[in-house]
PDB file of N, CA and C in Angstrom:
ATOM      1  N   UNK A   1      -0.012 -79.647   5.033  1.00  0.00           N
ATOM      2  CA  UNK A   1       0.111 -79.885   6.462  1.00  0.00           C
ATOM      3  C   UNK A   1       0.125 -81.393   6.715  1.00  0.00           C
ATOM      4  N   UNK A   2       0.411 -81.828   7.624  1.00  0.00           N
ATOM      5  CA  UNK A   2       0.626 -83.323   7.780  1.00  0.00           C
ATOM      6  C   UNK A   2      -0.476 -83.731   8.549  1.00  0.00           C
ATOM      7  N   UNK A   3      -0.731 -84.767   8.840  1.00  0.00           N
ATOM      8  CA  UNK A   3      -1.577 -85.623   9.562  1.00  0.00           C
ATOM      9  C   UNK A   3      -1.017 -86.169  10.727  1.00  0.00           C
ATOM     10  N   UNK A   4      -1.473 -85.971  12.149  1.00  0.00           N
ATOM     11  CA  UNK A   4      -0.517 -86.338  13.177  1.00  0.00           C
ATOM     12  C   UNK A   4      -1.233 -87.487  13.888  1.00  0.00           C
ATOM     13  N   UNK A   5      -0.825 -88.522  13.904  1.00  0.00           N
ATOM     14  CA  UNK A   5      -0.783 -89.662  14.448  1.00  0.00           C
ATOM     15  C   UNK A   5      -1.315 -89.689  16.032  1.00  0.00           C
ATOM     16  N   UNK A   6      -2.510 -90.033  17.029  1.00  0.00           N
ATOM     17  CA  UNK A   6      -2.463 -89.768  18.346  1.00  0.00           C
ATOM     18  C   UNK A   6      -2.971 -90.657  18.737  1.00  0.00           C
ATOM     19  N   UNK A   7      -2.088 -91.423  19.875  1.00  0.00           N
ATOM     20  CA  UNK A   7      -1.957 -92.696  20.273  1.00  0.00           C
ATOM     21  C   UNK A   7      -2.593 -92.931  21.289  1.00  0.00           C
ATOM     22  N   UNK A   8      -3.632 -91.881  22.451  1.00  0.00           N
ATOM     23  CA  UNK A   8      -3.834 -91.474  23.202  1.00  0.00           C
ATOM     24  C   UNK A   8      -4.814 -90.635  23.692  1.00  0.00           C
ATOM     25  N   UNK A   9      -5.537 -90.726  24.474  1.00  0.00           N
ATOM     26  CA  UNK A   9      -6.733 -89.689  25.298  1.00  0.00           C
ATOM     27  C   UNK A   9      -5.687 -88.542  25.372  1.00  0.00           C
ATOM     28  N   UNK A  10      -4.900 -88.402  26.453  1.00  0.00           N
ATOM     29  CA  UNK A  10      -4.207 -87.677  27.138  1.00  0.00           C
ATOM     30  C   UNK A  10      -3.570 -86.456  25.725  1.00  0.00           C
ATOM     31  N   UNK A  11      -3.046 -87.065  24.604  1.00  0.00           N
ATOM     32  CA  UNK A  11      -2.263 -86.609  23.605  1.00  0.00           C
ATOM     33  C   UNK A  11      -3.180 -85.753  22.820  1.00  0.00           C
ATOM     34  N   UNK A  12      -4.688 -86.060  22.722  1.00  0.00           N
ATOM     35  CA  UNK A  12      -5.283 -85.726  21.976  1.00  0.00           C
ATOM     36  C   UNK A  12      -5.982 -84.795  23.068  1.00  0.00           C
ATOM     37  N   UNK A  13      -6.254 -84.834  23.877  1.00  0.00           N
ATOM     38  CA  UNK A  13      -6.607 -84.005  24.889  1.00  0.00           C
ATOM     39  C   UNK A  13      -5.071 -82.239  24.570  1.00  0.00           C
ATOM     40  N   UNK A  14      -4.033 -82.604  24.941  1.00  0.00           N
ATOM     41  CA  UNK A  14      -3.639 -81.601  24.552  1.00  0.00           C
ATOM     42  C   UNK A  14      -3.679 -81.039  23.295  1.00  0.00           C
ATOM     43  N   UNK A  15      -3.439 -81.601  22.321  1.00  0.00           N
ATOM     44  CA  UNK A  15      -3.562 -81.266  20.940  1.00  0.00           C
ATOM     45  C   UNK A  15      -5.315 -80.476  20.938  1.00  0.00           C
ATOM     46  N   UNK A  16      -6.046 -80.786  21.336  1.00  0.00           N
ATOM     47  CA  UNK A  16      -6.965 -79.748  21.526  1.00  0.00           C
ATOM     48  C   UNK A  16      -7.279 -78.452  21.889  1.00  0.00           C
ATOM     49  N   UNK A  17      -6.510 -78.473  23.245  1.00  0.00           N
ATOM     50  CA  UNK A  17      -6.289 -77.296  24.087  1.00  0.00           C
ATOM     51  C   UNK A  17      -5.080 -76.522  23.220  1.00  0.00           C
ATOM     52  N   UNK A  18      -4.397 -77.069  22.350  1.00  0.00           N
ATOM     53  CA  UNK A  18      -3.601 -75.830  21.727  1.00  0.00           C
ATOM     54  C   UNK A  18      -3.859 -75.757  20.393  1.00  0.00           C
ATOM     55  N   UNK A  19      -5.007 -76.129  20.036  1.00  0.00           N
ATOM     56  CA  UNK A  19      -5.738 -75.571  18.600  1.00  0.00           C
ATOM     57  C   UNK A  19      -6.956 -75.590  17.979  1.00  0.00           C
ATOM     58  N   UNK A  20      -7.588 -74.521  17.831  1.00  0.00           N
ATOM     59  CA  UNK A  20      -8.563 -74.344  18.174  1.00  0.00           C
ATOM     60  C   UNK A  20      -9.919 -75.142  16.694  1.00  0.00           C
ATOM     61  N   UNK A  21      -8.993 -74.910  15.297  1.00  0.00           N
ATOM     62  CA  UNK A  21      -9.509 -76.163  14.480  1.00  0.00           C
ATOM     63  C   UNK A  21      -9.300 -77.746  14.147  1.00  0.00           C
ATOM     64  N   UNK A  22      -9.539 -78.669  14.132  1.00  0.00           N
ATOM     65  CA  UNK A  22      -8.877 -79.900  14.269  1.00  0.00           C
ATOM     66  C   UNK A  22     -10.312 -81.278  13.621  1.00  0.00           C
ATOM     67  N   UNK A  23      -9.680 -81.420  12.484  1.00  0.00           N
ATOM     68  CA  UNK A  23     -10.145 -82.296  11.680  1.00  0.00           C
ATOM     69  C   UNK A  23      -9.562 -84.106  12.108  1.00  0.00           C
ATOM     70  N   UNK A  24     -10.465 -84.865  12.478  1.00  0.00           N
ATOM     71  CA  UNK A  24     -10.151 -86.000  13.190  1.00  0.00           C
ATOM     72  C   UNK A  24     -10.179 -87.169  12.054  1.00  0.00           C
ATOM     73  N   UNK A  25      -9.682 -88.177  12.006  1.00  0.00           N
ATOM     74  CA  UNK A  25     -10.132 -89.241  11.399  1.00  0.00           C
ATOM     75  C   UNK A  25     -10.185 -90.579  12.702  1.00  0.00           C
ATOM     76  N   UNK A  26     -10.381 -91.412  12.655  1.00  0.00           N
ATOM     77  CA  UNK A  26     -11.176 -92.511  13.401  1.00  0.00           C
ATOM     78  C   UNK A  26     -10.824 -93.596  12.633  1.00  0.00           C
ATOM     79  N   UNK A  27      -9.949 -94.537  12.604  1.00  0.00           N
ATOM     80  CA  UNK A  27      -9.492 -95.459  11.330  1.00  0.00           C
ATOM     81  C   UNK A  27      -9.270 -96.707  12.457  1.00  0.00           C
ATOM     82  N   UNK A  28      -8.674 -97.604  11.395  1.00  0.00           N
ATOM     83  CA  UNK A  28      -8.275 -98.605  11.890  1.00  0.00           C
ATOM     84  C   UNK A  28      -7.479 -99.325  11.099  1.00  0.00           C
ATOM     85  N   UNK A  29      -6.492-100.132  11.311  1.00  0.00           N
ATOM     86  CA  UNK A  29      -4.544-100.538  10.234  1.00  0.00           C
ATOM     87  C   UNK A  29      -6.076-101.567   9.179  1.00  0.00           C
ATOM     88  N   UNK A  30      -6.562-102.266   9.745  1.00  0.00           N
ATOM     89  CA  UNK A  30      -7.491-103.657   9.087  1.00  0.00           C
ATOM     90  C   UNK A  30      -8.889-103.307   8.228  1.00  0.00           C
ATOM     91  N   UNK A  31      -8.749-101.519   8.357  1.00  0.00           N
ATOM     92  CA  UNK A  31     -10.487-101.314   7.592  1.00  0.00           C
ATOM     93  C   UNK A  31      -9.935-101.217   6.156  1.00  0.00           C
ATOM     94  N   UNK A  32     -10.415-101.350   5.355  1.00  0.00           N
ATOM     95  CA  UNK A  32     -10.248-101.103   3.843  1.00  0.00           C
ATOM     96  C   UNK A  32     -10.521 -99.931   3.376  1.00  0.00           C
ATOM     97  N   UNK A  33     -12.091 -99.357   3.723  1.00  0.00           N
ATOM     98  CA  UNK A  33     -12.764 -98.327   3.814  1.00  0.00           C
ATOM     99  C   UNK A  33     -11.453 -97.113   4.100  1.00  0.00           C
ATOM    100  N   UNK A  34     -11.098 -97.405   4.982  1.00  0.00           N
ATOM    101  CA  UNK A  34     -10.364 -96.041   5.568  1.00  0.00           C
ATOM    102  C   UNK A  34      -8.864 -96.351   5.395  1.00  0.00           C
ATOM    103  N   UNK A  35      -8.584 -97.256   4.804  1.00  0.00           N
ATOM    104  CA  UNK A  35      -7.104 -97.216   3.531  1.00  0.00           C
ATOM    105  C   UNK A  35      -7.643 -96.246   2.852  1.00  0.00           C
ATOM    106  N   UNK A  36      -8.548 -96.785   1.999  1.00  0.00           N
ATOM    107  CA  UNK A  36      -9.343 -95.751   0.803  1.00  0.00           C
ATOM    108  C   UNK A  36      -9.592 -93.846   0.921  1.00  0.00           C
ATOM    109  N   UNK A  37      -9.818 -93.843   2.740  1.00  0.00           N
ATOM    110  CA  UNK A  37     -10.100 -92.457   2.753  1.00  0.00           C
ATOM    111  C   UNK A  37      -8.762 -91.610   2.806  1.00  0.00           C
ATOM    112  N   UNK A  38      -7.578 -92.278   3.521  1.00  0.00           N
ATOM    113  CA  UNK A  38      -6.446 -91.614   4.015  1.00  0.00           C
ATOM    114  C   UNK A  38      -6.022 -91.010   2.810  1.00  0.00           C
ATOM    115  N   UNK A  39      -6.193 -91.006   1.478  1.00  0.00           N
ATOM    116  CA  UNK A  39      -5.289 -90.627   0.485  1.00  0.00           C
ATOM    117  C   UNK A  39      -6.316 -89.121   0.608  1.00  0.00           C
ATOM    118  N   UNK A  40      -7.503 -89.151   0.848  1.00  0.00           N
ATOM    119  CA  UNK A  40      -8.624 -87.813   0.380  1.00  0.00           C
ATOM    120  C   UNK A  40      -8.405 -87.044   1.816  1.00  0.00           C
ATOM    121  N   UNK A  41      -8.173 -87.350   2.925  1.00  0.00           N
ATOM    122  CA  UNK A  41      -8.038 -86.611   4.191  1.00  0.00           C
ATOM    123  C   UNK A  41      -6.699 -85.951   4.007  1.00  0.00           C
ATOM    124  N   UNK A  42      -5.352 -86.663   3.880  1.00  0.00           N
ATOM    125  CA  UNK A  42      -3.613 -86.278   3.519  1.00  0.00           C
ATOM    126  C   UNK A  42      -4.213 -84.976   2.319  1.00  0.00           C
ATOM    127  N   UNK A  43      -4.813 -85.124   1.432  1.00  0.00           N
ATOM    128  CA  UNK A  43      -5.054 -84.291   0.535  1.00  0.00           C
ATOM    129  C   UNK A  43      -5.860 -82.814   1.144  1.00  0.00           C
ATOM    130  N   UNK A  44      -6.810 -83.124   1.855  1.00  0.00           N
ATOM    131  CA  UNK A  44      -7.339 -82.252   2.639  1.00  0.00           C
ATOM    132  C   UNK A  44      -6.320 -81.567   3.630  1.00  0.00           C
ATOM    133  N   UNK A  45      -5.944 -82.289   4.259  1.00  0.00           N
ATOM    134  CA  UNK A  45      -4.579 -81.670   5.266  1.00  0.00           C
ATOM    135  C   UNK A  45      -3.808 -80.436   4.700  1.00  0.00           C
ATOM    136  N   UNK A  46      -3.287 -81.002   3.118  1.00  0.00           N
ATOM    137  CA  UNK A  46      -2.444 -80.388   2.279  1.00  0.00           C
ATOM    138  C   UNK A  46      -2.701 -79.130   1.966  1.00  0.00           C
ATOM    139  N   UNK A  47      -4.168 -79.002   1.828  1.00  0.00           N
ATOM    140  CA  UNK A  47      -4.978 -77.734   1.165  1.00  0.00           C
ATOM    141  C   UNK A  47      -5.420 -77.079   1.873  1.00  0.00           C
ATOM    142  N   UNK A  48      -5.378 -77.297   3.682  1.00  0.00           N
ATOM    143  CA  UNK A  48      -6.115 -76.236   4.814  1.00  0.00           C
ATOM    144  C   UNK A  48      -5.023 -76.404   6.213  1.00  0.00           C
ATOM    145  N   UNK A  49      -4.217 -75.344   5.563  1.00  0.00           N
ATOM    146  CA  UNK A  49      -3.326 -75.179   6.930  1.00  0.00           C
ATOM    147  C   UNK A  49      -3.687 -74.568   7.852  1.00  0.00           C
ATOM    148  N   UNK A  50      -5.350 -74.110   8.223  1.00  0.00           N
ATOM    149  CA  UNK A  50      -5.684 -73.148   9.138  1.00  0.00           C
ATOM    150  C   UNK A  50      -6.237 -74.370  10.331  1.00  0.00           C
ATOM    151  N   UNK A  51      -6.358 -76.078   9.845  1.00  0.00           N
ATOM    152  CA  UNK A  51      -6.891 -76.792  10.858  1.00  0.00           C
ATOM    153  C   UNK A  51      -5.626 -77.731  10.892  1.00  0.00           C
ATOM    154  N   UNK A  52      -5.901 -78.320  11.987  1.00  0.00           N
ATOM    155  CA  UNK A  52      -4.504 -79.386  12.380  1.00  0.00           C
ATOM    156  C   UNK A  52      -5.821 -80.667  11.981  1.00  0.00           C
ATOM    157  N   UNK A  53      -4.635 -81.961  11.062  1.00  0.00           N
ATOM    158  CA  UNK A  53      -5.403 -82.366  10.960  1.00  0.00           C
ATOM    159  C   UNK A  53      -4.856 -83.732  11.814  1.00  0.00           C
ATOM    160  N   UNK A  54      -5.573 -84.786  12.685  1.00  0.00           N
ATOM    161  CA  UNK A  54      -5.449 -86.173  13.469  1.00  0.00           C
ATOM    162  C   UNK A  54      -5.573 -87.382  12.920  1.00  0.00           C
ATOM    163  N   UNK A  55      -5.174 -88.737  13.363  1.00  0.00           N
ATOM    164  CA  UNK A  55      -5.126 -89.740  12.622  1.00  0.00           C
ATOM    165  C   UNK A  55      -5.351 -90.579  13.988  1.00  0.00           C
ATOM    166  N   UNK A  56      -6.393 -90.958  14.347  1.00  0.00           N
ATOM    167  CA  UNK A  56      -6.401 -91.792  15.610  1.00  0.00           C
ATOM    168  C   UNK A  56      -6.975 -93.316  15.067  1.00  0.00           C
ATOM    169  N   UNK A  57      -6.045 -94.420  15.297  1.00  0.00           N
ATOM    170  CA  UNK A  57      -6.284 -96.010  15.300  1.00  0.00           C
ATOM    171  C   UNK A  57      -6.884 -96.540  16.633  1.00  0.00           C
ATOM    172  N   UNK A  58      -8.102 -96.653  16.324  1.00  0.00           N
ATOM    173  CA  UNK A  58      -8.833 -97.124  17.240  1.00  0.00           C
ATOM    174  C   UNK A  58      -8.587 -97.907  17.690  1.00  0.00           C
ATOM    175  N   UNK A  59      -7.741 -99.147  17.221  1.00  0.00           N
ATOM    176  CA  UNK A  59      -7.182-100.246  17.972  1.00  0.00           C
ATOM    177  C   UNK A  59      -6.292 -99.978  19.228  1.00  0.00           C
ATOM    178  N   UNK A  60      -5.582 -98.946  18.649  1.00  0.00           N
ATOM    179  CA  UNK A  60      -4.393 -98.110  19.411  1.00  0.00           C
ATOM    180  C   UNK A  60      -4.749 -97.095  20.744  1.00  0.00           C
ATOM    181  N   UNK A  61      -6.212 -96.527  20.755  1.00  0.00           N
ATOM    182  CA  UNK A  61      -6.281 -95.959  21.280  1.00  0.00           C
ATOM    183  C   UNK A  61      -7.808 -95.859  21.972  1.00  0.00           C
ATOM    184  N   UNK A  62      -8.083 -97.521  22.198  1.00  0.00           N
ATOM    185  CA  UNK A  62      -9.731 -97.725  22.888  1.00  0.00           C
ATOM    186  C   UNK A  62      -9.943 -96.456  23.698  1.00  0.00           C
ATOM    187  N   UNK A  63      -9.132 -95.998  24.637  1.00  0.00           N
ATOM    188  CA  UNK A  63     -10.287 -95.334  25.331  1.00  0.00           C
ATOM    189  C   UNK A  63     -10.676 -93.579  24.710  1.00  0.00           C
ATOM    190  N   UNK A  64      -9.826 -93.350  24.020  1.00  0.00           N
ATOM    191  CA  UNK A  64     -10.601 -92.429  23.027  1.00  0.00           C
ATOM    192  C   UNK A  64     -11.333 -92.738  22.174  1.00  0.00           C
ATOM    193  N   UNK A  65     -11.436 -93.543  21.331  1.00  0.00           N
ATOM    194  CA  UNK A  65     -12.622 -94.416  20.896  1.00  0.00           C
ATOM    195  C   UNK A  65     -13.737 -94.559  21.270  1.00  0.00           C
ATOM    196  N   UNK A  66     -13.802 -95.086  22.297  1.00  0.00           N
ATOM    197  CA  UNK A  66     -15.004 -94.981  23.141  1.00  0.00           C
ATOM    198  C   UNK A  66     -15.618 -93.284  23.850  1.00  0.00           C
ATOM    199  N   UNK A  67     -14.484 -93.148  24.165  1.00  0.00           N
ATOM    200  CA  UNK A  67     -14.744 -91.673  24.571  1.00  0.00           C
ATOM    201  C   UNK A  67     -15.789 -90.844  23.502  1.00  0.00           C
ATOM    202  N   UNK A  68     -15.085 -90.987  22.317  1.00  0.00           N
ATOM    203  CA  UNK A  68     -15.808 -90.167  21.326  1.00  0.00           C
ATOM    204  C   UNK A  68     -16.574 -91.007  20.792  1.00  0.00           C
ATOM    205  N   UNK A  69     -17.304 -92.262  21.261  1.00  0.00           N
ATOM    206  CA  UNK A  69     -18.316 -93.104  20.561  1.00  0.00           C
ATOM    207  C   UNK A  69     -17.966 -93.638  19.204  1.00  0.00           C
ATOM    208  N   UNK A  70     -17.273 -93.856  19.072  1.00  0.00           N
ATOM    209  CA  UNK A  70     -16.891 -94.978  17.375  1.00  0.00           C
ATOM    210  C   UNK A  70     -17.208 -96.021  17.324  1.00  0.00           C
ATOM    211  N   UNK A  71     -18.513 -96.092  16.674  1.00  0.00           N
ATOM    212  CA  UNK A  71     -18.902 -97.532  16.278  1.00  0.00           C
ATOM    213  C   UNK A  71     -18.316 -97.537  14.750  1.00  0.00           C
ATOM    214  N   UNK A  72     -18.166 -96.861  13.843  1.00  0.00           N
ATOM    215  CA  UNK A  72     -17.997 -97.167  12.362  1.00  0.00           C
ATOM    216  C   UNK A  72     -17.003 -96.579  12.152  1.00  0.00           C
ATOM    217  N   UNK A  73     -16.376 -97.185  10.990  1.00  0.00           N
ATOM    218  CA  UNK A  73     -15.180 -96.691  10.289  1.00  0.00           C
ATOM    219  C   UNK A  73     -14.607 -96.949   9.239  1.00  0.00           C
ATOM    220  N   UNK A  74     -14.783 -95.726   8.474  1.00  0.00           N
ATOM    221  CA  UNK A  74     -13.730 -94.601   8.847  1.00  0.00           C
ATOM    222  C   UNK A  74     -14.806 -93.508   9.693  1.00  0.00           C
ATOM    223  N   UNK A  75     -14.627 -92.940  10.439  1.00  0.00           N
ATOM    224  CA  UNK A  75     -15.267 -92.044  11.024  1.00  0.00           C
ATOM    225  C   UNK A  75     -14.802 -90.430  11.176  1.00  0.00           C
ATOM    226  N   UNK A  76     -15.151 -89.170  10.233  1.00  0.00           N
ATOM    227  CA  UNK A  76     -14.499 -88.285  10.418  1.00  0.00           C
ATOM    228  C   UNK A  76     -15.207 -87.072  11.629  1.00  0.00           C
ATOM    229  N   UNK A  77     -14.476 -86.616  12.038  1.00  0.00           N
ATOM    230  CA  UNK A  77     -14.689 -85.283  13.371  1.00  0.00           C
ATOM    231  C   UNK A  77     -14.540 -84.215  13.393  1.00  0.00           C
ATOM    232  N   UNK A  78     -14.717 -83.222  12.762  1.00  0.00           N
ATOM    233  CA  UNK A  78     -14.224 -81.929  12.606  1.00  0.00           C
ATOM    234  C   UNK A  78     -14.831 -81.004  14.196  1.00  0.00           C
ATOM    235  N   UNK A  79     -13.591 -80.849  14.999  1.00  0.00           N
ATOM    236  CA  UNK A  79     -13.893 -80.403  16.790  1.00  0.00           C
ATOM    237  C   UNK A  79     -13.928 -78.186  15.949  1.00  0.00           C
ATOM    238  N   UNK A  80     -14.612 -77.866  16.786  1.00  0.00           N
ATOM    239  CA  UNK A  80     -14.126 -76.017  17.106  1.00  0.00           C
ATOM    240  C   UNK A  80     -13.739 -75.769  18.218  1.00  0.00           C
ATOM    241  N   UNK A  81     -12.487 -75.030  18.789  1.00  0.00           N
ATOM    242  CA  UNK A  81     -12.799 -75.381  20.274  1.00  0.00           C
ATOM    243  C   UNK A  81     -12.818 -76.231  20.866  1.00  0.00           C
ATOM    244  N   UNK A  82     -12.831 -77.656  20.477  1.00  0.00           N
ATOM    245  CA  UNK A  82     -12.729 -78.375  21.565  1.00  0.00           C
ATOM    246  C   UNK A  82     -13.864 -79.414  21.374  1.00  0.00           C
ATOM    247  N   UNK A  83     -15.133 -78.355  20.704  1.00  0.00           N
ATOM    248  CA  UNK A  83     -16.700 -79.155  20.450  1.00  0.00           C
ATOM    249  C   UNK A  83     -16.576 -79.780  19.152  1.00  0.00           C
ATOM    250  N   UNK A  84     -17.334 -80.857  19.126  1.00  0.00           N
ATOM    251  CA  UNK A  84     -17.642 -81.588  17.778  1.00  0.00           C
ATOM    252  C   UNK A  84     -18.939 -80.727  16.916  1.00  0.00           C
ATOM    253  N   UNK A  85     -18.432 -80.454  15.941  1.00  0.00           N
ATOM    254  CA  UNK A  85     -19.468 -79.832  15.288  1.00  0.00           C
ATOM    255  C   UNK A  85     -19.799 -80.139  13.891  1.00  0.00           C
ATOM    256  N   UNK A  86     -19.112 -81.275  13.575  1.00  0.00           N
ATOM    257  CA  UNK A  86     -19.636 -81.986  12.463  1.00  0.00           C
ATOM    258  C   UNK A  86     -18.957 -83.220  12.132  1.00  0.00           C
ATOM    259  N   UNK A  87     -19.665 -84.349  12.048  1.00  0.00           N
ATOM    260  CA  UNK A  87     -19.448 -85.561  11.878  1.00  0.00           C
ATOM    261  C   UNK A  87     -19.497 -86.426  10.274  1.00  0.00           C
ATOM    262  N   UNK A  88     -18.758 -87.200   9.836  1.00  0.00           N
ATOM    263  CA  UNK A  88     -19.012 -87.681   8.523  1.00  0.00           C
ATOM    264  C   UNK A  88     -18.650 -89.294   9.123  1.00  0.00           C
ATOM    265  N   UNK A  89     -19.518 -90.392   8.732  1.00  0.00           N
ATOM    266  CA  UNK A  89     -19.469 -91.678   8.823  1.00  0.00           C
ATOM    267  C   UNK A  89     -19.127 -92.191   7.849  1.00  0.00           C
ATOM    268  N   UNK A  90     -18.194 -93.121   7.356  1.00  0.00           N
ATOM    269  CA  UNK A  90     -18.364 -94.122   5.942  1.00  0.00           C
ATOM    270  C   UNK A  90     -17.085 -93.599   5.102  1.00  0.00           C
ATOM    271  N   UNK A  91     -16.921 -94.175   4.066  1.00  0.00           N
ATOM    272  CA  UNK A  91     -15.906 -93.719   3.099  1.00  0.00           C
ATOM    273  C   UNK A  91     -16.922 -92.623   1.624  1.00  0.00           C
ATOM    274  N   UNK A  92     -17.270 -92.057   2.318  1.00  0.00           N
ATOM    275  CA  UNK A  92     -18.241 -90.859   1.926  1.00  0.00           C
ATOM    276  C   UNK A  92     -17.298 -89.478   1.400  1.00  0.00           C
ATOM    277  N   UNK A  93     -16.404 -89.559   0.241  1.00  0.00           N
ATOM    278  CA  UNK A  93     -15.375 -88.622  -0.308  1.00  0.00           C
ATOM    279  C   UNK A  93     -16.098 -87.059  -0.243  1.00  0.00           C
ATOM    280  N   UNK A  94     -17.369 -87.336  -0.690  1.00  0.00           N
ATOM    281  CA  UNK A  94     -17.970 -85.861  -1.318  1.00  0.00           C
ATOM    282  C   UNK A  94     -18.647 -85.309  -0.161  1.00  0.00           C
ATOM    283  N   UNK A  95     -18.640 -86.065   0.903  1.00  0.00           N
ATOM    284  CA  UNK A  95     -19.565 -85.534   2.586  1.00  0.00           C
ATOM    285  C   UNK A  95     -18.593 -84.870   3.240  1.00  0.00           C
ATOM    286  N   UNK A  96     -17.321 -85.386   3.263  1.00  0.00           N
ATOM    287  CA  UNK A  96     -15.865 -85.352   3.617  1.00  0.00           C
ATOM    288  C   UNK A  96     -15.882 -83.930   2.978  1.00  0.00           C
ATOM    289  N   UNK A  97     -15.416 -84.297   1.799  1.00  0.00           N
ATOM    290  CA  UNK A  97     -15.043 -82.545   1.329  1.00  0.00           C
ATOM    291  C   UNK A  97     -16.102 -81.349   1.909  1.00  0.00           C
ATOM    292  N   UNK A  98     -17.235 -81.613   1.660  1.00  0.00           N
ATOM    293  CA  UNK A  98     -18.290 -80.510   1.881  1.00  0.00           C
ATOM    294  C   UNK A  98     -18.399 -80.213   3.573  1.00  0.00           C
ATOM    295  N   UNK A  99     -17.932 -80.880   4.265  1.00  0.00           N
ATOM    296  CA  UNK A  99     -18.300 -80.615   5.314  1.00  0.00           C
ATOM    297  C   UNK A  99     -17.078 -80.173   6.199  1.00  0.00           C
ATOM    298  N   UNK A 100     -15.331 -80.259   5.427  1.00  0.00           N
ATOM    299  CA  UNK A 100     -14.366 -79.694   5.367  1.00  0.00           C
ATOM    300  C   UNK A 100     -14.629 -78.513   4.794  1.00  0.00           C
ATOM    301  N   UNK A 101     -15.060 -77.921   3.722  1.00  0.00           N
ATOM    302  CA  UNK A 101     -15.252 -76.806   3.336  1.00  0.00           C
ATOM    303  C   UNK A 101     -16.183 -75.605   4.343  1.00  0.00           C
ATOM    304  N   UNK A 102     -17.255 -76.576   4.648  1.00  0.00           N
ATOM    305  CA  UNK A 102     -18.442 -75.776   5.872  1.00  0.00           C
ATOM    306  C   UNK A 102     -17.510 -75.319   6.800  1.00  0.00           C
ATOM    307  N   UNK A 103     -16.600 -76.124   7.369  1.00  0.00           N
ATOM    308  CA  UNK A 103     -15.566 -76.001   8.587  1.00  0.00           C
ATOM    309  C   UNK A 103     -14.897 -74.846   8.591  1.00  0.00           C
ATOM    310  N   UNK A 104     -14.209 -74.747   7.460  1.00  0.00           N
ATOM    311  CA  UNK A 104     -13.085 -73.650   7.470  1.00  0.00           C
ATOM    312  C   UNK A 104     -13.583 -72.233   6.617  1.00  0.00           C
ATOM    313  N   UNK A 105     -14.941 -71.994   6.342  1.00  0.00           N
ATOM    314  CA  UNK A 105     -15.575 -70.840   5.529  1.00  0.00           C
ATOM    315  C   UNK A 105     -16.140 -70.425   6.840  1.00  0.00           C
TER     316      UNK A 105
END
């Protein structure tokens, strides 16, 4: 599955309302950290077509940023519905996987 790019409150606001799993990332073009993660999230994407997975640049898109509180990054989001129900901070590969796995079991 691909990773979709959202430039936007508004964009990501719909992309919510029409799916009900949705794995977030929180990046930025200048972090290193989250160069490093994009290859393990694209991989994750690849292997769980039951969640849509997001790619939001915080530079790109302050007021979702703020919206969803991002102080650190890479910052991952896994929403149900709409709700955040599990968070991973850092370039943390093995928190990432396990808490992708919790998600979709």
């Amino acid at each position: 599955m691909v990773v979709v790019s959202v430039k936007d409150k508004s964009e990501f606001k719909k992309i919510l309302d029409q799916n009900s799993k949705v794995a977030v990332d929180f990046n930025a073009s200048w972090c290193g950290s989250c160069k490093a993660m994009k290859p393990v999230f694209e991989k994750l994407a690849d292997s769980h077509s039951d969640v849509t997975f997001l790619s939001v640049d915080i530079d790109e898109a302050t007021d979702l940023a703020q919206e969803q509180e991002i102080t650190s990054m890479p910052t991952f989001k896994f929403l149900d519905h709409g709700k955040v129900v599990d968070t991973v901070v850092g370039a943390k590969k093995k928190a990432l996987e396990s808490s992708m796995e919790s998600f979709t079991s």
